[in-house]
Amino acid sequence: MNSEELEINLPAGTSSEIVDEYKADTKWMYPYISNDELCKTHDISQICNEERRRRMHLAINHQMHPSNYRDFLLKKYFDSHMPIKWLALVADVSMPTAANHYTGSILLNHLVEHKKSLFQTLFIETNQIDYHMWLQISRIKYFGEADSLQIAVGDVIVGHSWIKKYFKEEDHSCHYGLGKTIITDCGIPAVGFPPTNSIAIDLPQVKIISNYNRHDDYIAEISYPDY
């Protein structure tokens, strides 16, 4: 789609330069709600769904982008045998095929390194790994103590992955992707912003609400094997 045809719903008065940055995917905003909003509602699932639907277009890619930086960064983690901690937005899911072990894959948009606090990763230091990356569901080995995990487009997903090397069939070129993965959070961030005009010493705390009811919006539900 031509960037001029995109409709980006930003507050009235937002400069055309900022709107263009969203259209080009150089600026994005993950969905979140404040703790104040949570205190005012009797239906946490409703406010999470409303926020996810309202803001997800601000973090889903609108353009196609080459993946130039990803391999350089992921190779360092592959060579050091260390997992990379990351945060991303769930953008889509693929159908099961032989290539993804008949479990499907999750499309991650604006995948960033998660090195410090959730607040810093969400709002301040966004070192982007890639505009988009696929995560095979079969590579998710742990997602918490719950029996299953529902995932919806617009959810913020956090995890850490060991890096896997692979070669493209077309030209046999070497690339790197997400291998065995642990999901630590998947849902809508709730942010404890300080009161207006207060002097904040510490960064706001962030907790991701993962157990809200996504109703019919979830695109994947993963569970542990029933041995």
PDB file of C-alpha atoms in Angstrom:
ATOM      1  CA  MET A   1       0.000   0.000   0.000  1.00  0.00           C
ATOM      2  CA  ASN A   2       1.210   3.505  -0.844  1.00  0.00           C
ATOM      3  CA  SER A   3       2.162   5.414   2.321  1.00  0.00           C
ATOM      4  CA  GLU A   4      -0.036   8.302   1.216  1.00  0.00           C
ATOM      5  CA  GLU A   5      -3.087   6.000   1.329  1.00  0.00           C
ATOM      6  CA  LEU A   6      -2.483   4.886   4.921  1.00  0.00           C
ATOM      7  CA  GLU A   7      -4.696   6.247   7.665  1.00  0.00           C
ATOM      8  CA  ILE A   8      -2.821   6.663  10.939  1.00  0.00           C
ATOM      9  CA  ASN A   9      -5.123   7.629  13.818  1.00  0.00           C
ATOM     10  CA  LEU A  10      -3.054  10.007  15.916  1.00  0.00           C
ATOM     11  CA  PRO A  11      -4.244  12.850  18.171  1.00  0.00           C
ATOM     12  CA  ALA A  12      -5.451  16.002  16.424  1.00  0.00           C
ATOM     13  CA  GLY A  13      -2.616  18.440  15.870  1.00  0.00           C
ATOM     14  CA  THR A  14       0.064  15.785  15.380  1.00  0.00           C
ATOM     15  CA  SER A  15       2.623  17.148  12.940  1.00  0.00           C
ATOM     16  CA  SER A  16       2.744  15.766   9.412  1.00  0.00           C
ATOM     17  CA  GLU A  17       6.392  14.804   9.991  1.00  0.00           C
ATOM     18  CA  ILE A  18       5.437  12.490  12.869  1.00  0.00           C
ATOM     19  CA  VAL A  19       2.540  11.020  10.886  1.00  0.00           C
ATOM     20  CA  ASP A  20       4.956  10.291   8.024  1.00  0.00           C
ATOM     21  CA  GLU A  21       7.339   8.564  10.449  1.00  0.00           C
ATOM     22  CA  TYR A  22       4.549   6.227  11.562  1.00  0.00           C
ATOM     23  CA  LYS A  23       3.627   5.538   7.947  1.00  0.00           C
ATOM     24  CA  ALA A  24       7.267   4.686   7.178  1.00  0.00           C
ATOM     25  CA  ASP A  25       7.541   2.490  10.321  1.00  0.00           C
ATOM     26  CA  THR A  26      10.465   4.541  11.652  1.00  0.00           C
ATOM     27  CA  LYS A  27       8.312   5.494  14.650  1.00  0.00           C
ATOM     28  CA  TRP A  28       5.934   3.187  16.476  1.00  0.00           C
ATOM     29  CA  MET A  29       4.030   2.895  19.753  1.00  0.00           C
ATOM     30  CA  TYR A  30       3.180  -0.348  21.523  1.00  0.00           C
ATOM     31  CA  PRO A  31      -0.275  -0.665  23.131  1.00  0.00           C
ATOM     32  CA  TYR A  32      -0.409   0.066  26.866  1.00  0.00           C
ATOM     33  CA  ILE A  33      -2.799   1.165  29.584  1.00  0.00           C
ATOM     34  CA  SER A  34      -2.153   3.119  32.770  1.00  0.00           C
ATOM     35  CA  ASN A  35      -2.782   1.819  36.265  1.00  0.00           C
ATOM     36  CA  ASP A  36      -5.209   4.717  36.720  1.00  0.00           C
ATOM     37  CA  GLU A  37      -7.312   3.368  33.852  1.00  0.00           C
ATOM     38  CA  LEU A  38      -7.278  -0.075  35.449  1.00  0.00           C
ATOM     39  CA  CYS A  39      -8.538   1.322  38.747  1.00  0.00           C
ATOM     40  CA  LYS A  40     -11.506   2.946  37.016  1.00  0.00           C
ATOM     41  CA  THR A  41     -12.767  -0.166  35.238  1.00  0.00           C
ATOM     42  CA  HIS A  42     -14.669  -3.228  36.397  1.00  0.00           C
ATOM     43  CA  ASP A  43     -13.811  -5.150  33.228  1.00  0.00           C
ATOM     44  CA  ILE A  44     -10.065  -5.543  32.706  1.00  0.00           C
ATOM     45  CA  SER A  45     -10.556  -7.698  29.606  1.00  0.00           C
ATOM     46  CA  GLN A  46     -12.664  -5.020  27.944  1.00  0.00           C
ATOM     47  CA  ILE A  47     -10.126  -2.237  28.455  1.00  0.00           C
ATOM     48  CA  CYS A  48      -7.257  -4.504  27.310  1.00  0.00           C
ATOM     49  CA  ASN A  49      -9.119  -5.436  24.126  1.00  0.00           C
ATOM     50  CA  GLU A  50     -10.075  -1.822  23.429  1.00  0.00           C
ATOM     51  CA  GLU A  51      -6.493  -0.630  23.855  1.00  0.00           C
ATOM     52  CA  ARG A  52      -5.068  -3.474  21.771  1.00  0.00           C
ATOM     53  CA  ARG A  53      -7.441  -2.780  18.877  1.00  0.00           C
ATOM     54  CA  ARG A  54      -7.064   0.992  19.126  1.00  0.00           C
ATOM     55  CA  ARG A  55      -3.274   1.165  19.165  1.00  0.00           C
ATOM     56  CA  MET A  56      -2.055  -1.884  17.288  1.00  0.00           C
ATOM     57  CA  HIS A  57      -1.992   0.025  13.979  1.00  0.00           C
ATOM     58  CA  LEU A  58       0.665   2.272  15.552  1.00  0.00           C
ATOM     59  CA  ALA A  59       3.049  -0.675  15.964  1.00  0.00           C
ATOM     60  CA  ILE A  60       2.217  -2.940  13.015  1.00  0.00           C
ATOM     61  CA  ASN A  61       4.439  -2.429   9.981  1.00  0.00           C
ATOM     62  CA  HIS A  62       2.858  -0.638   7.040  1.00  0.00           C
ATOM     63  CA  GLN A  63       5.768  -1.087   4.606  1.00  0.00           C
ATOM     64  CA  MET A  64       8.120  -3.824   3.435  1.00  0.00           C
ATOM     65  CA  HIS A  65      11.671  -3.530   4.766  1.00  0.00           C
ATOM     66  CA  PRO A  66      14.931  -5.331   3.964  1.00  0.00           C
ATOM     67  CA  SER A  67      16.495  -7.254   6.852  1.00  0.00           C
ATOM     68  CA  ASN A  68      20.045  -5.960   6.860  1.00  0.00           C
ATOM     69  CA  TYR A  69      20.959  -5.522  10.527  1.00  0.00           C
ATOM     70  CA  ARG A  70      19.364  -8.667  11.950  1.00  0.00           C
ATOM     71  CA  ASP A  71      22.028 -11.194  10.938  1.00  0.00           C
ATOM     72  CA  PHE A  72      24.873  -8.991  12.182  1.00  0.00           C
ATOM     73  CA  LEU A  73      23.299  -8.691  15.636  1.00  0.00           C
ATOM     74  CA  LEU A  74      22.009 -12.251  15.995  1.00  0.00           C
ATOM     75  CA  LYS A  75      25.326 -13.765  14.892  1.00  0.00           C
ATOM     76  CA  LYS A  76      26.949 -12.280  18.002  1.00  0.00           C
ATOM     77  CA  TYR A  77      24.465 -14.107  20.215  1.00  0.00           C
ATOM     78  CA  PHE A  78      24.836 -17.305  18.181  1.00  0.00           C
ATOM     79  CA  ASP A  79      28.634 -17.228  18.472  1.00  0.00           C
ATOM     80  CA  SER A  80      28.485 -16.571  22.232  1.00  0.00           C
ATOM     81  CA  HIS A  81      25.879 -19.337  22.813  1.00  0.00           C
ATOM     82  CA  MET A  82      23.784 -16.838  24.757  1.00  0.00           C
ATOM     83  CA  PRO A  83      20.037 -16.186  24.396  1.00  0.00           C
ATOM     84  CA  ILE A  84      18.757 -12.795  23.296  1.00  0.00           C
ATOM     85  CA  LYS A  85      16.023 -11.104  25.314  1.00  0.00           C
ATOM     86  CA  TRP A  86      13.451  -9.394  23.131  1.00  0.00           C
ATOM     87  CA  LEU A  87      10.080  -7.634  22.994  1.00  0.00           C
ATOM     88  CA  ALA A  88       7.763  -7.316  19.993  1.00  0.00           C
ATOM     89  CA  LEU A  89       4.204  -6.843  18.782  1.00  0.00           C
ATOM     90  CA  VAL A  90       2.203  -9.823  17.539  1.00  0.00           C
ATOM     91  CA  ALA A  91       1.192  -8.980  13.955  1.00  0.00           C
ATOM     92  CA  ASP A  92      -0.080 -12.233  12.441  1.00  0.00           C
ATOM     93  CA  VAL A  93       0.186 -16.008  12.430  1.00  0.00           C
ATOM     94  CA  SER A  94       0.940 -18.365   9.539  1.00  0.00           C
ATOM     95  CA  MET A  95      -0.824 -21.610   8.712  1.00  0.00           C
ATOM     96  CA  PRO A  96       0.880 -24.869   9.723  1.00  0.00           C
ATOM     97  CA  THR A  97       3.173 -26.324   7.059  1.00  0.00           C
ATOM     98  CA  ALA A  98       5.947 -28.889   6.892  1.00  0.00           C
ATOM     99  CA  ALA A  99       8.475 -26.037   7.112  1.00  0.00           C
ATOM    100  CA  ASN A 100       7.220 -24.959  10.552  1.00  0.00           C
ATOM    101  CA  HIS A 101       6.594 -28.472  11.904  1.00  0.00           C
ATOM    102  CA  TYR A 102       2.858 -28.180  11.258  1.00  0.00           C
ATOM    103  CA  THR A 103       2.391 -25.792  14.186  1.00  0.00           C
ATOM    104  CA  GLY A 104       2.444 -22.438  12.394  1.00  0.00           C
ATOM    105  CA  SER A 105       4.558 -19.357  13.072  1.00  0.00           C
ATOM    106  CA  ILE A 106       3.942 -16.034  14.810  1.00  0.00           C
ATOM    107  CA  LEU A 107       4.832 -12.857  12.925  1.00  0.00           C
ATOM    108  CA  LEU A 108       6.594 -10.383  15.210  1.00  0.00           C
ATOM    109  CA  ASN A 109       6.746  -6.681  14.299  1.00  0.00           C
ATOM    110  CA  HIS A 110       9.233  -4.160  15.696  1.00  0.00           C
ATOM    111  CA  LEU A 111      11.300  -6.796  17.475  1.00  0.00           C
ATOM    112  CA  VAL A 112      13.610  -4.958  19.899  1.00  0.00           C
ATOM    113  CA  GLU A 113      16.290  -5.979  22.358  1.00  0.00           C
ATOM    114  CA  HIS A 114      15.013  -6.127  25.931  1.00  0.00           C
ATOM    115  CA  LYS A 115      18.060  -5.376  28.058  1.00  0.00           C
ATOM    116  CA  LYS A 116      16.773  -3.338  30.992  1.00  0.00           C
ATOM    117  CA  SER A 117      13.364  -2.578  32.494  1.00  0.00           C
ATOM    118  CA  LEU A 118      10.124  -3.045  30.570  1.00  0.00           C
ATOM    119  CA  PHE A 119       9.496   0.705  30.716  1.00  0.00           C
ATOM    120  CA  GLN A 120      12.843   1.476  29.085  1.00  0.00           C
ATOM    121  CA  THR A 121      12.296  -1.127  26.370  1.00  0.00           C
ATOM    122  CA  LEU A 122       8.754   0.066  25.631  1.00  0.00           C
ATOM    123  CA  PHE A 123       9.310   3.821  25.696  1.00  0.00           C
ATOM    124  CA  ILE A 124      12.977   4.869  25.814  1.00  0.00           C
ATOM    125  CA  GLU A 125      15.700   2.590  24.459  1.00  0.00           C
ATOM    126  CA  THR A 126      14.295   0.753  21.453  1.00  0.00           C
ATOM    127  CA  ASN A 127      17.221  -1.023  19.818  1.00  0.00           C
ATOM    128  CA  GLN A 128      15.346  -2.682  16.970  1.00  0.00           C
ATOM    129  CA  ILE A 129      16.519  -6.116  15.884  1.00  0.00           C
ATOM    130  CA  ASP A 130      14.280  -6.119  12.829  1.00  0.00           C
ATOM    131  CA  TYR A 131      11.038  -4.693  11.501  1.00  0.00           C
ATOM    132  CA  HIS A 132       9.621  -8.200  11.326  1.00  0.00           C
ATOM    133  CA  MET A 133      10.615 -11.769  12.159  1.00  0.00           C
ATOM    134  CA  TRP A 134       8.836 -15.120  12.231  1.00  0.00           C
ATOM    135  CA  LEU A 135       8.870 -17.296  15.351  1.00  0.00           C
ATOM    136  CA  GLN A 136       7.946 -20.937  14.810  1.00  0.00           C
ATOM    137  CA  ILE A 137       5.446 -21.993  17.472  1.00  0.00           C
ATOM    138  CA  SER A 138       7.170 -25.383  17.734  1.00  0.00           C
ATOM    139  CA  ARG A 139      10.252 -23.563  19.048  1.00  0.00           C
ATOM    140  CA  ILE A 140       8.375 -22.142  22.051  1.00  0.00           C
ATOM    141  CA  LYS A 141       9.380 -24.521  24.852  1.00  0.00           C
ATOM    142  CA  TYR A 142       7.941 -22.704  27.877  1.00  0.00           C
ATOM    143  CA  PHE A 143       5.379 -19.935  28.412  1.00  0.00           C
ATOM    144  CA  GLY A 144       4.686 -20.087  32.157  1.00  0.00           C
ATOM    145  CA  GLU A 145       2.695 -22.246  34.535  1.00  0.00           C
ATOM    146  CA  ALA A 146      -0.666 -21.924  32.764  1.00  0.00           C
ATOM    147  CA  ASP A 147      -1.825 -24.888  30.694  1.00  0.00           C
ATOM    148  CA  SER A 148      -2.251 -22.754  27.569  1.00  0.00           C
ATOM    149  CA  LEU A 149      -1.575 -19.282  26.204  1.00  0.00           C
ATOM    150  CA  GLN A 150      -3.833 -17.334  23.871  1.00  0.00           C
ATOM    151  CA  ILE A 151      -2.208 -14.821  21.519  1.00  0.00           C
ATOM    152  CA  ALA A 152      -3.963 -11.990  19.663  1.00  0.00           C
ATOM    153  CA  VAL A 153      -2.845  -9.485  17.050  1.00  0.00           C
ATOM    154  CA  GLY A 154      -1.731  -6.396  18.946  1.00  0.00           C
ATOM    155  CA  ASP A 155      -0.460  -8.238  22.015  1.00  0.00           C
ATOM    156  CA  VAL A 156       2.958  -7.220  23.298  1.00  0.00           C
ATOM    157  CA  ILE A 157       5.046 -10.380  23.600  1.00  0.00           C
ATOM    158  CA  VAL A 158       8.282 -10.731  25.590  1.00  0.00           C
ATOM    159  CA  GLY A 159      10.706 -13.622  25.564  1.00  0.00           C
ATOM    160  CA  HIS A 160      14.228 -14.832  25.174  1.00  0.00           C
ATOM    161  CA  SER A 161      15.514 -17.079  22.436  1.00  0.00           C
ATOM    162  CA  TRP A 162      18.595 -19.007  21.547  1.00  0.00           C
ATOM    163  CA  ILE A 163      19.692 -18.194  18.018  1.00  0.00           C
ATOM    164  CA  LYS A 164      19.460 -20.671  15.166  1.00  0.00           C
ATOM    165  CA  LYS A 165      21.576 -20.580  11.997  1.00  0.00           C
ATOM    166  CA  TYR A 166      19.942 -21.533   8.726  1.00  0.00           C
ATOM    167  CA  PHE A 167      20.664 -21.421   4.995  1.00  0.00           C
ATOM    168  CA  LYS A 168      18.255 -20.219   2.320  1.00  0.00           C
ATOM    169  CA  GLU A 169      17.454 -22.778  -0.349  1.00  0.00           C
ATOM    170  CA  GLU A 170      17.591 -20.264  -3.213  1.00  0.00           C
ATOM    171  CA  ASP A 171      21.164 -19.063  -2.805  1.00  0.00           C
ATOM    172  CA  HIS A 172      22.448 -21.052   0.213  1.00  0.00           C
ATOM    173  CA  SER A 173      23.182 -17.776   2.012  1.00  0.00           C
ATOM    174  CA  CYS A 174      23.637 -17.957   5.782  1.00  0.00           C
ATOM    175  CA  HIS A 175      21.098 -16.278   8.073  1.00  0.00           C
ATOM    176  CA  TYR A 176      20.064 -16.289  11.728  1.00  0.00           C
ATOM    177  CA  GLY A 177      16.651 -16.572  13.372  1.00  0.00           C
ATOM    178  CA  LEU A 178      14.927 -17.321  16.663  1.00  0.00           C
ATOM    179  CA  GLY A 179      15.474 -20.871  17.914  1.00  0.00           C
ATOM    180  CA  LYS A 180      14.355 -22.430  21.201  1.00  0.00           C
ATOM    181  CA  THR A 181      12.287 -19.789  22.956  1.00  0.00           C
ATOM    182  CA  ILE A 182      10.837 -19.023  26.383  1.00  0.00           C
ATOM    183  CA  ILE A 183       7.884 -16.616  26.483  1.00  0.00           C
ATOM    184  CA  THR A 184       7.872 -14.612  29.704  1.00  0.00           C
ATOM    185  CA  ASP A 185       4.911 -12.308  28.969  1.00  0.00           C
ATOM    186  CA  CYS A 186       2.229 -11.831  26.327  1.00  0.00           C
ATOM    187  CA  GLY A 187      -0.553  -9.289  26.649  1.00  0.00           C
ATOM    188  CA  ILE A 188      -1.116  -5.594  27.305  1.00  0.00           C
ATOM    189  CA  PRO A 189       1.380  -3.578  29.401  1.00  0.00           C
ATOM    190  CA  ALA A 190      -0.051  -1.738  32.417  1.00  0.00           C
ATOM    191  CA  VAL A 191       2.121   1.237  33.381  1.00  0.00           C
ATOM    192  CA  GLY A 192       2.260   2.867  36.807  1.00  0.00           C
ATOM    193  CA  PHE A 193       2.904   6.469  35.770  1.00  0.00           C
ATOM    194  CA  PRO A 194       3.697   8.867  38.662  1.00  0.00           C
ATOM    195  CA  PRO A 195       1.146  11.569  39.574  1.00  0.00           C
ATOM    196  CA  THR A 196       1.228  14.782  37.537  1.00  0.00           C
ATOM    197  CA  ASN A 197       3.882  17.288  38.711  1.00  0.00           C
ATOM    198  CA  SER A 198       5.492  14.720  41.012  1.00  0.00           C
ATOM    199  CA  ILE A 199       9.234  14.167  41.078  1.00  0.00           C
ATOM    200  CA  ALA A 200       9.900  10.646  39.873  1.00  0.00           C
ATOM    201  CA  ILE A 201      13.047   9.042  41.242  1.00  0.00           C
ATOM    202  CA  ASP A 202      12.587   5.597  39.740  1.00  0.00           C
ATOM    203  CA  LEU A 203      11.228   4.603  36.361  1.00  0.00           C
ATOM    204  CA  PRO A 204       7.539   3.610  36.312  1.00  0.00           C
ATOM    205  CA  GLN A 205       6.785  -0.037  36.924  1.00  0.00           C
ATOM    206  CA  VAL A 206       5.255  -2.073  34.114  1.00  0.00           C
ATOM    207  CA  LYS A 207       3.289  -5.297  34.424  1.00  0.00           C
ATOM    208  CA  ILE A 208       1.949  -7.116  31.385  1.00  0.00           C
ATOM    209  CA  ILE A 209      -1.630  -8.356  31.716  1.00  0.00           C
ATOM    210  CA  SER A 210      -1.574 -11.727  29.993  1.00  0.00           C
ATOM    211  CA  ASN A 211      -4.652 -13.526  31.311  1.00  0.00           C
ATOM    212  CA  TYR A 212      -7.316 -11.182  29.946  1.00  0.00           C
ATOM    213  CA  ASN A 213     -10.120 -12.660  27.830  1.00  0.00           C
ATOM    214  CA  ARG A 214      -9.379 -12.050  24.149  1.00  0.00           C
ATOM    215  CA  HIS A 215     -12.779 -13.521  23.193  1.00  0.00           C
ATOM    216  CA  ASP A 216     -12.781 -14.366  19.461  1.00  0.00           C
ATOM    217  CA  ASP A 217      -9.763 -12.172  18.667  1.00  0.00           C
ATOM    218  CA  TYR A 218      -7.046 -14.689  19.501  1.00  0.00           C
ATOM    219  CA  ILE A 219      -5.221 -16.047  16.460  1.00  0.00           C
ATOM    220  CA  ALA A 220      -3.278 -18.819  18.195  1.00  0.00           C
ATOM    221  CA  GLU A 221      -3.503 -20.860  21.367  1.00  0.00           C
ATOM    222  CA  ILE A 222      -0.444 -22.794  22.395  1.00  0.00           C
ATOM    223  CA  SER A 223      -0.300 -25.548  24.982  1.00  0.00           C
ATOM    224  CA  TYR A 224       2.217 -28.016  26.326  1.00  0.00           C
ATOM    225  CA  PRO A 225       2.445 -31.486  24.742  1.00  0.00           C
ATOM    226  CA  ASP A 226       0.194 -34.076  26.381  1.00  0.00           C
ATOM    227  CA  TYR A 227       2.640 -36.901  26.940  1.00  0.00           C
TER     228      TYR A 227
END
